[in-house]
Amino acid sequence: MYKLDIPLNLKETAAIERRRRAEKERQGRVFNSKYRQIGVDKEALDQQVEDRNWLEDLEQKRADAFAKDAIRNDTVAQLLERRQEYDERENNRAVNEFRALHQQPSAQREWDLNDPDYLKKDMPARVADDDPRCGIASLQKFKGEDLNSPARKKYQQEQLREWSRLQQENQRHAQQQQRAADRLYDMKQNELDQRSVELQRAEEECRKAINESIKNYNDALLRETEERRALKKRQEEYDNYAELANMISCDLLTENPDQAMSQFGPHRVVPDRWKGMNEDQLRRIREEQQRQIEEKKRRTEEEQQREDEWNRRRFAEAKAGMIIEKHVEHEKRTFEHDVYNDNQRLANEQRNLKAYLDRVVYTNQPTAAYFMQFNTSSR
């Protein structure tokens, strides 16, 4: 007989319902084109930012805890190291004391055998926590025992109190020295400021006196320069007037032919006293100028002929170029017409091929049911 009153698994039912609700919400976000293309999930971003901040705070707290733990471990390690050093010193002192007290002739190995008070003098199995005789297998010292704890704590407190007092005294002494140094520094700064002000005032007065003397010297120099310039100007004017009078009355400007006659004959003249030309020289100059004018005219005509020849040749070449260009354009139009015909033929062949594929090959067209199967899930 089957058992039909089995209770439902509420946890599994709640999980299935939660997944269904999440799937519906996801479909609403995915299939909404405006929300998907334009909007963003601000709540999800805020949740991500909040989670990230929480993780950073947690990581910071974890790092702080590790740092505090490291500081505590360092402190404990320092204390243990100091304790180990103290124990080593005590052990060395005990060894030295033992050597001084017990390594005597009476402490020889044979004396222990013959000593009647051997058991009375024998040391107990354990005298202290740091007894070197108590090894691992001695069963005389157990974990957690500390016989010298009160004395050690009292000694450590006294030691800390002494260290604190020394540190306070050192700090007070350092503060007093710093205050004295600051007071001396302030006094020195005030002295330097006062001296700089006095030096600046003296420098300004000296600069004023120097500027006044320079100004007086420049004024005197200016007056002397003006007087010298005026004297030089009057002297130049006098020399110019004298030179002008001499030039006006000289034989060179007046073109006196008598002063240019040479002592070697009447047909020769002195070059540096002659200003002018005779009729024969003027005639030869005019003939040379006329010849140069005719030569320039001839050259101009030849240049004009060459320019006309070059123009005729350029017009002929331009005409030939236009004829060649027309021929090239005609060939180009013919080639474009042939290309157009080929393109039309290829287009007709492609249309015929597409019509053949649509009517003969691809006859199974998809229906609306084929497209309805898409976008039914958000995955």
XYZ file of C-alpha atoms in Angstrom:
379
model
C 0.000 0.000 0.000
C 1.407 3.394 -1.042
C 1.810 6.226 1.426
C 0.114 9.292 -0.071
C 0.289 11.695 2.887
C 4.009 12.430 2.493
C 4.707 16.097 3.487
C 6.088 18.355 0.784
C 9.697 19.545 0.916
C 9.121 23.187 1.761
C 12.755 24.165 1.194
C 12.812 22.707 -2.323
C 9.438 24.283 -3.147
C 10.677 27.699 -1.969
C 13.860 27.314 -4.050
C 11.847 26.433 -7.192
C 9.527 29.374 -6.621
C 12.493 31.716 -6.098
C 14.125 30.581 -9.355
C 10.828 31.055 -11.246
C 10.430 34.579 -9.853
C 14.081 35.432 -10.727
C 13.519 34.087 -14.263
C 10.432 36.293 -14.724
C 12.277 39.367 -13.459
C 15.224 38.597 -15.778
C 12.881 38.168 -18.772
C 11.296 41.530 -17.941
C 14.737 43.174 -17.966
C 16.094 41.341 -21.052
C 12.998 41.664 -23.274
C 12.516 45.363 -22.421
C 14.536 46.960 -25.264
C 14.428 50.457 -23.773
C 15.677 49.289 -20.360
C 18.258 46.988 -21.954
C 19.695 49.530 -24.419
C 19.398 52.826 -22.491
C 19.007 52.222 -18.799
C 21.289 50.474 -16.329
C 20.571 48.432 -13.227
C 21.369 51.112 -10.672
C 20.258 48.949 -7.762
C 22.663 46.202 -8.834
C 25.467 48.733 -9.244
C 24.727 50.226 -5.811
C 24.695 46.736 -4.323
C 28.031 45.976 -6.010
C 29.509 49.239 -4.668
C 28.163 48.463 -1.188
C 29.592 44.924 -1.345
C 32.908 46.284 -2.549
C 33.037 48.831 0.293
C 32.105 46.120 2.788
C 34.890 43.893 1.459
C 37.371 46.785 1.636
C 36.318 47.573 5.236
C 36.612 43.904 6.123
C 40.053 43.719 4.497
C 41.131 46.902 6.327
C 39.908 45.523 9.651
C 41.680 42.254 8.931
C 44.905 44.128 8.098
C 44.574 46.214 11.287
C 44.049 43.063 13.324
C 47.112 41.475 11.762
C 49.118 44.645 12.437
C 48.036 44.740 16.075
C 48.800 41.047 16.392
C 52.247 41.622 14.859
C 52.932 44.499 17.290
C 51.832 42.340 20.237
C 54.006 39.465 19.027
C 56.967 41.826 18.643
C 56.441 43.118 22.166
C 56.215 39.597 23.555
C 59.304 38.586 21.579
C 61.237 41.546 22.984
C 60.175 40.663 26.517
C 61.135 37.029 25.971
C 64.467 38.069 24.529
C 65.158 40.293 27.527
C 64.122 37.477 29.857
C 66.408 35.076 28.016
C 69.305 37.500 28.329
C 68.579 37.927 32.024
C 68.407 34.154 32.498
C 71.698 33.725 30.664
C 73.347 36.330 32.892
C 71.941 34.674 36.001
C 73.052 31.277 34.764
C 76.561 32.570 34.085
C 76.650 34.204 37.511
C 75.461 30.977 39.149
C 78.075 28.990 37.258
C 80.813 31.370 38.358
C 79.559 31.295 41.907
C 79.412 27.522 41.813
C 82.932 27.339 40.525
C 84.155 29.684 43.270
C 82.332 27.904 46.061
C 82.149 24.254 45.133
C 85.128 23.484 42.958
C 87.363 22.998 45.954
C 89.533 20.033 46.885
C 86.742 18.780 49.100
C 84.388 18.710 46.134
C 86.261 16.018 44.243
C 84.631 12.913 42.915
C 86.318 10.577 45.461
C 85.258 12.847 48.326
C 81.621 12.227 47.558
C 82.149 8.528 48.088
C 83.843 8.979 51.470
C 81.760 11.894 52.824
C 79.601 10.714 55.767
C 77.230 13.701 55.315
C 76.729 13.030 51.645
C 72.986 12.796 51.870
C 72.732 15.894 54.061
C 74.828 17.933 51.674
C 73.158 16.633 48.559
C 70.994 19.151 46.650
C 67.279 18.529 46.261
C 65.875 17.319 42.993
C 64.717 20.851 42.057
C 65.730 24.212 43.454
C 64.281 26.662 40.948
C 62.532 26.952 37.587
C 65.815 27.444 35.731
C 67.603 24.517 37.412
C 69.921 23.122 34.684
C 69.670 19.630 36.221
C 65.975 19.373 35.491
C 65.855 18.109 31.965
C 62.978 16.755 29.900
C 63.030 13.296 31.435
C 63.623 14.405 35.047
C 59.893 14.713 35.878
C 60.749 17.538 38.313
C 59.420 20.518 36.359
C 55.969 20.651 34.729
C 54.392 23.071 32.300
C 52.700 26.013 33.997
C 54.814 26.040 37.171
C 56.619 29.249 38.088
C 58.193 29.453 41.533
C 59.855 32.829 41.054
C 56.837 34.626 39.596
C 56.229 37.128 42.497
C 59.904 38.069 42.792
C 60.285 38.424 39.049
C 57.176 40.576 38.721
C 58.316 42.811 41.563
C 61.754 43.173 39.985
C 60.199 43.960 36.590
C 57.924 46.611 38.129
C 60.873 48.254 39.860
C 62.851 48.121 36.644
C 59.980 49.706 34.655
C 59.584 52.396 37.357
C 63.289 53.219 37.126
C 63.181 53.343 33.330
C 60.144 55.652 33.429
C 61.884 58.011 35.888
C 65.027 58.123 33.695
C 62.965 58.837 30.586
C 61.091 61.676 32.320
C 64.354 63.227 33.510
C 65.824 62.950 30.009
C 62.724 64.571 28.507
C 62.802 67.465 30.999
C 66.498 68.004 30.342
C 65.942 67.924 26.563
C 63.029 70.401 26.849
C 65.137 72.801 28.935
C 67.963 72.623 26.407
C 65.512 73.181 23.535
C 63.984 76.231 25.255
C 67.440 77.682 25.886
C 68.436 77.081 22.254
C 65.182 78.699 21.016
C 65.781 81.746 23.244
C 69.338 82.138 21.951
C 68.119 81.715 18.380
C 65.446 84.415 18.846
C 68.000 86.814 20.351
C 70.374 86.169 17.451
C 67.580 86.696 14.900
C 66.586 90.006 16.524
C 70.198 91.147 16.486
C 70.590 90.184 12.830
C 67.313 91.952 11.913
C 68.411 95.159 13.701
C 71.795 95.044 11.982
C 70.201 94.443 8.561
C 67.880 97.445 9.102
C 70.829 99.683 10.020
C 72.853 98.465 7.055
C 69.903 99.038 4.736
C 69.421 102.590 6.060
C 73.138 103.373 5.625
C 73.082 101.862 2.134
C 70.099 104.023 1.144
C 71.815 107.206 2.416
C 75.024 106.291 0.567
C 73.048 105.552 -2.600
C 71.305 108.943 -2.345
C 74.653 110.751 -1.971
C 76.136 108.830 -4.913
C 73.088 109.595 -7.094
C 73.305 113.298 -6.202
C 77.010 113.467 -7.066
C 76.436 111.577 -10.319
C 73.609 113.945 -11.221
C 75.831 117.007 -10.605
C 78.647 115.458 -12.637
C 76.267 114.634 -15.509
C 74.904 118.195 -15.518
C 78.407 119.637 -15.681
C 79.375 117.163 -18.387
C 76.211 118.039 -20.350
C 76.985 121.769 -20.204
C 80.580 121.132 -21.286
C 79.403 118.905 -24.163
C 76.888 121.512 -25.342
C 79.543 124.256 -25.286
C 81.995 122.027 -27.198
C 79.286 121.149 -29.760
C 78.353 124.813 -30.236
C 82.046 125.759 -30.704
C 82.526 122.927 -33.200
C 79.422 123.962 -35.102
C 80.625 127.590 -35.381
C 84.025 126.359 -36.581
C 82.393 124.110 -39.220
C 80.181 126.951 -40.432
C 83.220 129.206 -40.751
C 85.136 126.508 -42.697
C 82.142 125.857 -44.959
C 81.812 129.551 -45.767
C 85.540 129.791 -46.523
C 85.445 126.670 -48.725
C 82.365 127.917 -50.547
C 84.046 131.255 -51.287
C 87.188 129.498 -52.510
C 85.244 127.137 -54.760
C 83.216 129.937 -56.283
C 86.319 131.950 -57.115
C 88.561 129.007 -58.230
C 89.577 128.411 -61.858
C 88.111 124.848 -61.887
C 84.490 125.899 -61.371
C 84.852 128.908 -63.587
C 86.257 126.572 -66.297
C 89.237 128.733 -67.047
C 91.118 126.985 -69.902
C 94.317 128.863 -69.206
C 94.938 127.105 -65.912
C 94.731 123.613 -67.606
C 97.437 124.275 -70.256
C 100.348 121.857 -70.009
C 104.013 122.851 -70.180
C 104.613 120.084 -72.780
C 102.607 121.821 -75.474
C 99.352 123.614 -76.248
C 97.737 120.379 -77.450
C 98.027 118.734 -73.969
C 96.164 119.540 -70.734
C 96.640 118.808 -67.035
C 94.021 116.122 -66.037
C 93.485 117.296 -62.461
C 92.803 120.897 -63.637
C 90.554 120.128 -66.602
C 86.773 120.180 -66.255
C 85.114 119.867 -69.617
C 85.608 118.524 -73.166
C 86.420 119.946 -76.570
C 84.187 119.681 -79.656
C 85.984 116.646 -81.090
C 85.495 114.642 -77.896
C 81.822 115.614 -77.648
C 81.258 114.541 -81.271
C 82.823 111.096 -80.671
C 80.643 110.617 -77.603
C 77.472 111.490 -79.545
C 78.431 109.071 -82.352
C 79.016 106.253 -79.811
C 75.631 106.942 -78.195
C 73.891 106.828 -81.598
C 75.602 103.529 -82.408
C 74.457 102.051 -79.080
C 70.851 103.174 -79.768
C 70.855 101.446 -83.175
C 72.387 98.267 -81.663
C 69.713 98.159 -78.974
C 66.966 98.641 -81.581
C 68.356 95.761 -83.671
C 68.479 93.476 -80.639
C 64.894 94.376 -79.753
C 63.709 93.445 -83.268
C 65.541 90.095 -83.116
C 64.041 89.369 -79.722
C 60.541 90.163 -81.037
C 61.075 87.780 -83.993
C 62.158 84.978 -81.672
C 59.122 85.611 -79.438
C 56.756 85.435 -82.464
C 58.371 82.163 -83.569
C 57.945 80.666 -80.122
C 54.268 81.756 -80.009
C 53.542 80.121 -83.397
C 55.219 76.883 -82.230
C 53.287 76.923 -78.927
C 49.943 77.422 -80.749
C 50.723 74.475 -83.046
C 51.600 72.199 -80.098
C 48.434 73.259 -78.238
C 46.309 72.440 -81.274
C 47.950 69.006 -81.605
C 47.361 68.372 -77.881
C 43.663 69.219 -78.194
C 43.325 66.778 -81.093
C 45.020 63.997 -79.069
C 42.832 64.795 -76.031
C 39.640 64.506 -78.116
C 40.828 61.171 -79.450
C 41.515 59.914 -75.898
C 38.075 61.073 -74.719
C 36.444 59.237 -77.637
C 38.279 56.022 -76.706
C 37.318 56.504 -73.059
C 33.605 56.886 -73.923
C 33.815 53.757 -76.068
C 35.402 51.784 -73.192
C 32.767 53.037 -70.716
C 29.981 51.993 -73.114
C 31.475 48.491 -73.378
C 31.758 48.255 -69.583
C 28.135 49.376 -69.193
C 26.976 46.657 -71.621
C 28.976 44.016 -69.703
C 27.483 45.167 -66.388
C 23.959 45.001 -67.831
C 24.603 41.462 -69.061
C 25.946 40.372 -65.656
C 22.964 41.974 -63.874
C 20.535 40.071 -66.102
C 22.362 36.826 -65.396
C 22.246 37.470 -61.627
C 18.514 38.256 -61.747
C 17.829 35.072 -63.692
C 19.932 33.063 -61.195
C 18.125 34.602 -58.199
C 14.727 33.883 -59.785
C 15.788 30.272 -60.418
C 16.945 29.863 -56.784
C 13.747 31.400 -55.403
C 11.369 29.348 -57.619
C 13.216 26.028 -57.864
C 15.910 25.608 -55.179
C 14.692 27.473 -52.052
C 11.042 26.452 -51.994
C 10.818 25.621 -48.247
C 10.102 29.055 -46.735
C 10.111 29.410 -42.864
C 6.713 29.945 -41.241
C 5.727 32.097 -38.254
C 6.018 29.103 -35.899
C 9.736 28.915 -36.677
C 10.322 32.482 -35.465
C 8.059 32.145 -32.387
C 10.493 29.738 -30.720
C 13.083 32.516 -30.213
C 13.167 34.859 -27.153
C 11.123 32.507 -25.000
C 13.811 32.369 -22.278
C 16.289 34.852 -20.800
C 19.231 32.454 -21.164
